[in-house]
mmCIF file of C-alpha atoms in Angstrom:
data_model
loop_
_atom_site.group_PDB
_atom_site.id
_atom_site.type_symbol
_atom_site.label_atom_id
_atom_site.label_comp_id
_atom_site.label_asym_id
_atom_site.label_seq_id
_atom_site.Cartn_x
_atom_site.Cartn_y
_atom_site.Cartn_z
ATOM 1 C CA MET R 1 117.350 99.137 84.050
ATOM 2 C CA SER R 2 118.102 95.327 84.191
ATOM 3 C CA PRO R 3 114.673 92.988 84.465
ATOM 4 C CA GLN R 4 115.421 92.391 87.892
ATOM 5 C CA ALA R 5 115.200 95.829 88.595
ATOM 6 C CA ARG R 6 112.123 96.871 86.491
ATOM 7 C CA ARG R 7 110.185 94.062 88.561
ATOM 8 C CA ASP R 8 111.130 94.826 91.633
ATOM 9 C CA ASP R 9 109.862 98.563 90.824
ATOM 10 C CA LEU R 10 107.097 97.639 89.483
ATOM 11 C CA ILE R 11 106.541 95.946 92.922
ATOM 12 C CA ARG R 12 107.867 98.917 95.107
ATOM 13 C CA ALA R 13 105.389 100.940 93.311
ATOM 14 C CA ALA R 14 102.694 97.679 93.788
ATOM 15 C CA LEU R 15 104.094 98.545 97.454
ATOM 16 C CA ASP R 16 103.933 102.368 97.781
ATOM 17 C CA LEU R 17 99.961 101.869 96.187
ATOM 18 C CA PHE R 18 99.006 99.766 99.086
ATOM 19 C CA GLY R 19 99.750 102.626 101.531
ATOM 20 C CA SER R 20 97.110 105.233 99.851
ATOM 21 C CA ARG R 21 94.283 102.352 99.551
ATOM 22 C CA PRO R 22 93.518 98.788 99.960
ATOM 23 C CA PRO R 23 95.400 96.471 97.375
ATOM 24 C CA GLU R 24 92.467 94.896 96.160
ATOM 25 C CA LEU R 25 91.377 98.928 94.849
ATOM 26 C CA VAL R 26 95.037 99.285 93.046
ATOM 27 C CA THR R 27 94.928 98.671 89.274
ATOM 28 C CA VAL R 28 97.248 98.231 86.851
ATOM 29 C CA ASP R 29 96.717 101.849 85.279
ATOM 30 C CA ASP R 30 97.950 102.753 88.792
ATOM 31 C CA ILE R 31 100.988 100.614 89.447
ATOM 32 C CA VAL R 32 102.142 101.267 84.982
ATOM 33 C CA ALA R 33 101.522 105.093 86.458
ATOM 34 C CA ALA R 34 103.391 105.298 89.814
ATOM 35 C CA ALA R 35 106.608 103.138 88.077
ATOM 36 C CA GLU R 36 106.022 105.492 84.851
ATOM 37 C CA VAL R 37 106.149 101.770 82.789
ATOM 38 C CA SER R 38 103.395 100.811 79.996
ATOM 39 C CA ARG R 39 101.055 98.383 80.381
ATOM 40 C CA PRO R 40 102.947 95.746 78.015
ATOM 41 C CA LEU R 41 106.200 96.124 80.030
ATOM 42 C CA PHE R 42 103.748 95.323 83.432
ATOM 43 C CA TYR R 43 102.156 91.940 81.394
ATOM 44 C CA ARG R 44 106.016 91.780 80.616
ATOM 45 C CA TYR R 45 107.149 90.821 84.314
ATOM 46 C CA PHE R 46 103.709 89.739 85.836
ATOM 47 C CA PRO R 47 100.853 87.549 83.770
ATOM 48 C CA ASN R 48 98.293 89.269 86.049
ATOM 49 C CA LEU R 49 97.244 91.846 88.549
ATOM 50 C CA ARG R 50 96.898 89.262 91.196
ATOM 51 C CA GLU R 51 100.455 87.828 90.597
ATOM 52 C CA LEU R 52 102.761 91.590 91.296
ATOM 53 C CA GLN R 53 100.155 90.977 94.421
ATOM 54 C CA VAL R 54 101.046 88.285 95.460
ATOM 55 C CA GLU R 55 104.921 89.193 94.758
ATOM 56 C CA ALA R 56 104.342 92.304 96.460
ATOM 57 C CA LEU R 57 103.384 90.512 100.060
ATOM 58 C CA ARG R 58 106.097 87.726 99.590
ATOM 59 C CA THR R 59 108.652 90.353 99.723
ATOM 60 C CA VAL R 60 106.544 91.553 102.910
ATOM 61 C CA THR R 61 107.109 87.887 104.569
ATOM 62 C CA ASP R 62 110.834 87.674 103.248
ATOM 63 C CA GLY R 63 111.675 91.081 104.682
ATOM 64 C CA LEU R 64 109.727 90.045 108.214
ATOM 65 C CA ILE R 65 111.768 86.671 108.301
ATOM 66 C CA ASP R 66 115.127 88.511 107.322
ATOM 67 C CA GLY R 67 114.466 91.037 110.139
ATOM 68 C CA LEU R 68 114.220 87.844 112.283
ATOM 69 C CA ALA R 69 117.398 86.583 111.414
ATOM 70 C CA GLY R 70 119.277 89.342 112.915
ATOM 71 C CA LEU R 71 119.463 87.892 116.394
ATOM 72 C CA GLU R 72 121.844 89.581 118.503
ATOM 73 C CA GLU R 73 124.551 87.475 121.198
ATOM 74 C CA GLY R 74 123.348 87.936 124.568
ATOM 75 C CA PRO R 75 120.872 87.396 127.527
ATOM 76 C CA PRO R 76 117.693 85.978 126.104
ATOM 77 C CA GLU R 77 115.537 89.481 126.680
ATOM 78 C CA VAL R 78 118.045 91.440 124.425
ATOM 79 C CA ARG R 79 118.230 88.683 122.172
ATOM 80 C CA LEU R 80 114.336 89.200 121.993
ATOM 81 C CA ARG R 81 114.248 92.932 122.208
ATOM 82 C CA ALA R 82 116.512 92.562 119.072
ATOM 83 C CA ALA R 83 114.127 90.027 117.173
ATOM 84 C CA VAL R 84 110.995 92.349 117.958
ATOM 85 C CA ARG R 85 112.954 95.814 116.883
ATOM 86 C CA GLY R 86 113.935 93.920 113.699
ATOM 87 C CA LEU R 87 110.045 92.603 112.674
ATOM 88 C CA ILE R 88 108.936 96.642 113.590
ATOM 89 C CA ASP R 89 111.240 97.868 111.597
ATOM 90 C CA VAL R 90 110.075 95.309 108.623
ATOM 91 C CA ALA R 91 106.517 96.150 109.582
ATOM 92 C CA ASP R 92 107.320 99.975 109.176
ATOM 93 C CA ASN R 93 108.943 99.900 106.543
ATOM 94 C CA TYR R 94 106.204 97.834 104.362
ATOM 95 C CA ARG R 95 103.506 99.408 106.136
ATOM 96 C CA ALA R 96 100.798 99.116 104.015
ATOM 97 C CA GLY R 97 101.896 95.583 102.600
ATOM 98 C CA TYR R 98 101.993 94.671 106.331
ATOM 99 C CA ILE R 99 98.284 95.851 106.833
ATOM 100 C CA ALA R 100 97.426 94.263 103.751
ATOM 101 C CA LEU R 101 98.746 90.613 104.332
ATOM 102 C CA LEU R 102 97.321 90.359 108.293
ATOM 103 C CA ARG R 103 94.089 92.165 107.214
ATOM 104 C CA SER R 104 91.350 90.098 107.814
ATOM 105 C CA GLY R 105 89.298 89.658 104.663
ATOM 106 C CA SER R 106 91.940 90.529 102.239
ATOM 107 C CA VAL R 107 90.406 89.487 98.567
ATOM 108 C CA ILE R 108 94.354 88.854 98.291
ATOM 109 C CA ALA R 109 94.385 87.143 100.462
ATOM 110 C CA THR R 110 95.339 82.809 99.562
ATOM 111 C CA SER R 111 96.837 79.552 100.589
ATOM 112 C CA GLU R 112 100.042 81.029 99.373
ATOM 113 C CA THR R 113 99.491 84.339 101.156
ATOM 114 C CA ASP R 114 98.778 82.010 104.308
ATOM 115 C CA ALA R 115 101.804 79.588 104.384
ATOM 116 C CA ALA R 116 103.808 82.922 103.472
ATOM 117 C CA VAL R 117 102.736 84.031 107.269
ATOM 118 C CA ASP R 118 102.422 81.185 108.901
ATOM 119 C CA ALA R 119 106.238 80.605 107.567
ATOM 120 C CA VAL R 120 107.326 84.348 109.983
ATOM 121 C CA ARG R 121 105.378 82.554 112.492
ATOM 122 C CA ASN R 122 107.180 79.601 112.708
ATOM 123 C CA ARG R 123 110.164 81.963 112.365
ATOM 124 C CA ALA R 124 109.220 83.836 115.084
ATOM 125 C CA VAL R 125 108.758 80.835 117.550
ATOM 126 C CA ALA R 126 111.475 79.027 116.300
ATOM 127 C CA LEU R 127 114.015 82.213 117.489
ATOM 128 C CA ILE R 128 112.256 82.588 120.629
ATOM 129 C CA LEU R 129 112.529 79.211 121.176
ATOM 130 C CA ASP R 130 116.058 78.848 120.601
ATOM 131 C CA ALA R 131 116.866 82.349 122.852
ATOM 132 C CA LEU R 132 115.538 80.372 125.509
ATOM 133 C CA ASP R 133 117.580 77.613 124.816
ATOM 134 C CA VAL R 134 114.719 74.968 124.753
ATOM 135 C CA LYS R 135 114.895 72.083 122.892
ATOM 136 C CA ASP R 136 111.652 70.193 124.100
ATOM 137 C CA PRO R 137 108.878 72.928 124.330
ATOM 138 C CA SER R 138 105.697 71.423 125.478
ATOM 139 C CA PRO R 139 102.827 71.872 123.783
ATOM 140 C CA LEU R 140 101.649 74.693 126.327
ATOM 141 C CA LEU R 141 104.840 76.570 125.877
ATOM 142 C CA LEU R 142 104.322 76.278 121.751
ATOM 143 C CA LEU R 143 100.819 77.333 122.380
ATOM 144 C CA THR R 144 102.130 80.226 124.682
ATOM 145 C CA LEU R 145 104.377 81.138 121.785
ATOM 146 C CA ARG R 146 101.831 81.077 119.197
ATOM 147 C CA CYS R 147 99.306 83.286 120.436
ATOM 148 C CA TRP R 148 102.057 86.102 121.297
ATOM 149 C CA THR R 149 102.847 86.019 117.928
ATOM 150 C CA ALA R 150 99.296 87.022 117.286
ATOM 151 C CA VAL R 151 99.990 89.661 120.161
ATOM 152 C CA VAL R 152 102.650 90.998 117.948
ATOM 153 C CA GLU R 153 100.815 90.688 114.921
ATOM 154 C CA GLY R 154 97.654 92.710 116.733
ATOM 155 C CA ALA R 155 99.819 95.208 118.273
ATOM 156 C CA LEU R 156 102.300 96.123 115.201
ATOM 157 C CA LEU R 157 98.829 96.427 113.224
ATOM 158 C CA SER R 158 97.284 98.756 115.832
ATOM 159 C CA TRP R 159 100.445 100.537 115.938
ATOM 160 C CA LEU R 160 101.263 101.034 112.251
ATOM 161 C CA GLN R 161 97.398 102.637 111.720
ATOM 162 C CA GLU R 162 97.579 104.797 115.101
ATOM 163 C CA ARG R 163 100.890 105.091 116.184
ATOM 164 C CA SER R 164 99.124 105.739 119.810
ATOM 165 C CA VAL R 165 102.666 104.369 121.290
ATOM 166 C CA ALA R 166 106.667 105.496 120.800
ATOM 167 C CA ARG R 167 108.530 103.723 118.688
ATOM 168 C CA ASP R 168 111.112 102.751 120.577
ATOM 169 C CA GLU R 169 108.423 101.913 123.714
ATOM 170 C CA LEU R 170 106.490 99.163 121.605
ATOM 171 C CA ASP R 171 109.559 96.753 122.044
ATOM 172 C CA GLY R 172 110.084 96.595 125.729
ATOM 173 C CA TRP R 173 106.454 96.677 126.176
ATOM 174 C CA LEU R 174 106.268 93.238 123.844
ATOM 175 C CA VAL R 175 108.883 91.568 125.150
ATOM 176 C CA GLY R 176 107.372 92.406 128.577
ATOM 177 C CA GLN R 177 103.919 90.873 127.259
ATOM 178 C CA LEU R 178 106.072 87.490 126.335
ATOM 179 C CA THR R 179 107.542 87.775 130.018
ATOM 180 C CA ALA R 180 104.538 88.040 131.680
ATOM 181 C CA MET R 181 102.974 85.220 129.163
ATOM 182 C CA LEU R 182 105.899 82.727 129.931
ATOM 183 C CA ALA R 183 105.627 82.975 133.572
ATOM 184 C CA ALA R 184 102.083 82.284 133.879
ATOM 185 C CA THR R 185 103.063 79.171 131.645
ATOM 186 C CA GLU R 186 105.304 78.238 133.596
ATOM 187 C CA ALA R 187 103.206 78.637 136.570
ATOM 188 C CA HIS R 188 100.893 76.468 134.711
ATOM 189 C CA GLU R 189 102.721 73.988 134.367
ATOM 190 C CA ARG R 190 104.411 73.474 137.766
ATOM 191 C CA GLY R 191 101.011 73.618 139.303
#
């Protein structure tokens, strides 16, 4: 196995373990057992457990940004729905890491992981503005879009933990939420 493949394997093992318990309870011994490697090999790729935790969470945020990048052509609602589907897919694929990344009070949250989450949020806002063909958004529109990203995060966290809504309903509902929020903002600005 190449060094990069071995490193990726350790990250994958950590993300899998995050599915069964909080990241702060996963140990180096747990990870090396899951990846079927030795402790010295673990330390060849990561100086400490914290570094692996941050890299695992970065894998999730990079996946979220990649998921947002593939917007379809077409009217704004089609493009936004595709972007939301991309977010749902990535959050579902990295379920445990996504939950760990956004869970309030996580002991592995750092300024670096906070910056990674902010990058995802900022990318989401930029893509929505692009889909709506808005070049110079008002402060209230920006606030609306930032609030909607919080709605999406909260909805995905609940959905990942409870699965109380069908997956194929979730994206339409979230786009409907955005549509309603945008209508309220537009009415207020015309007001």
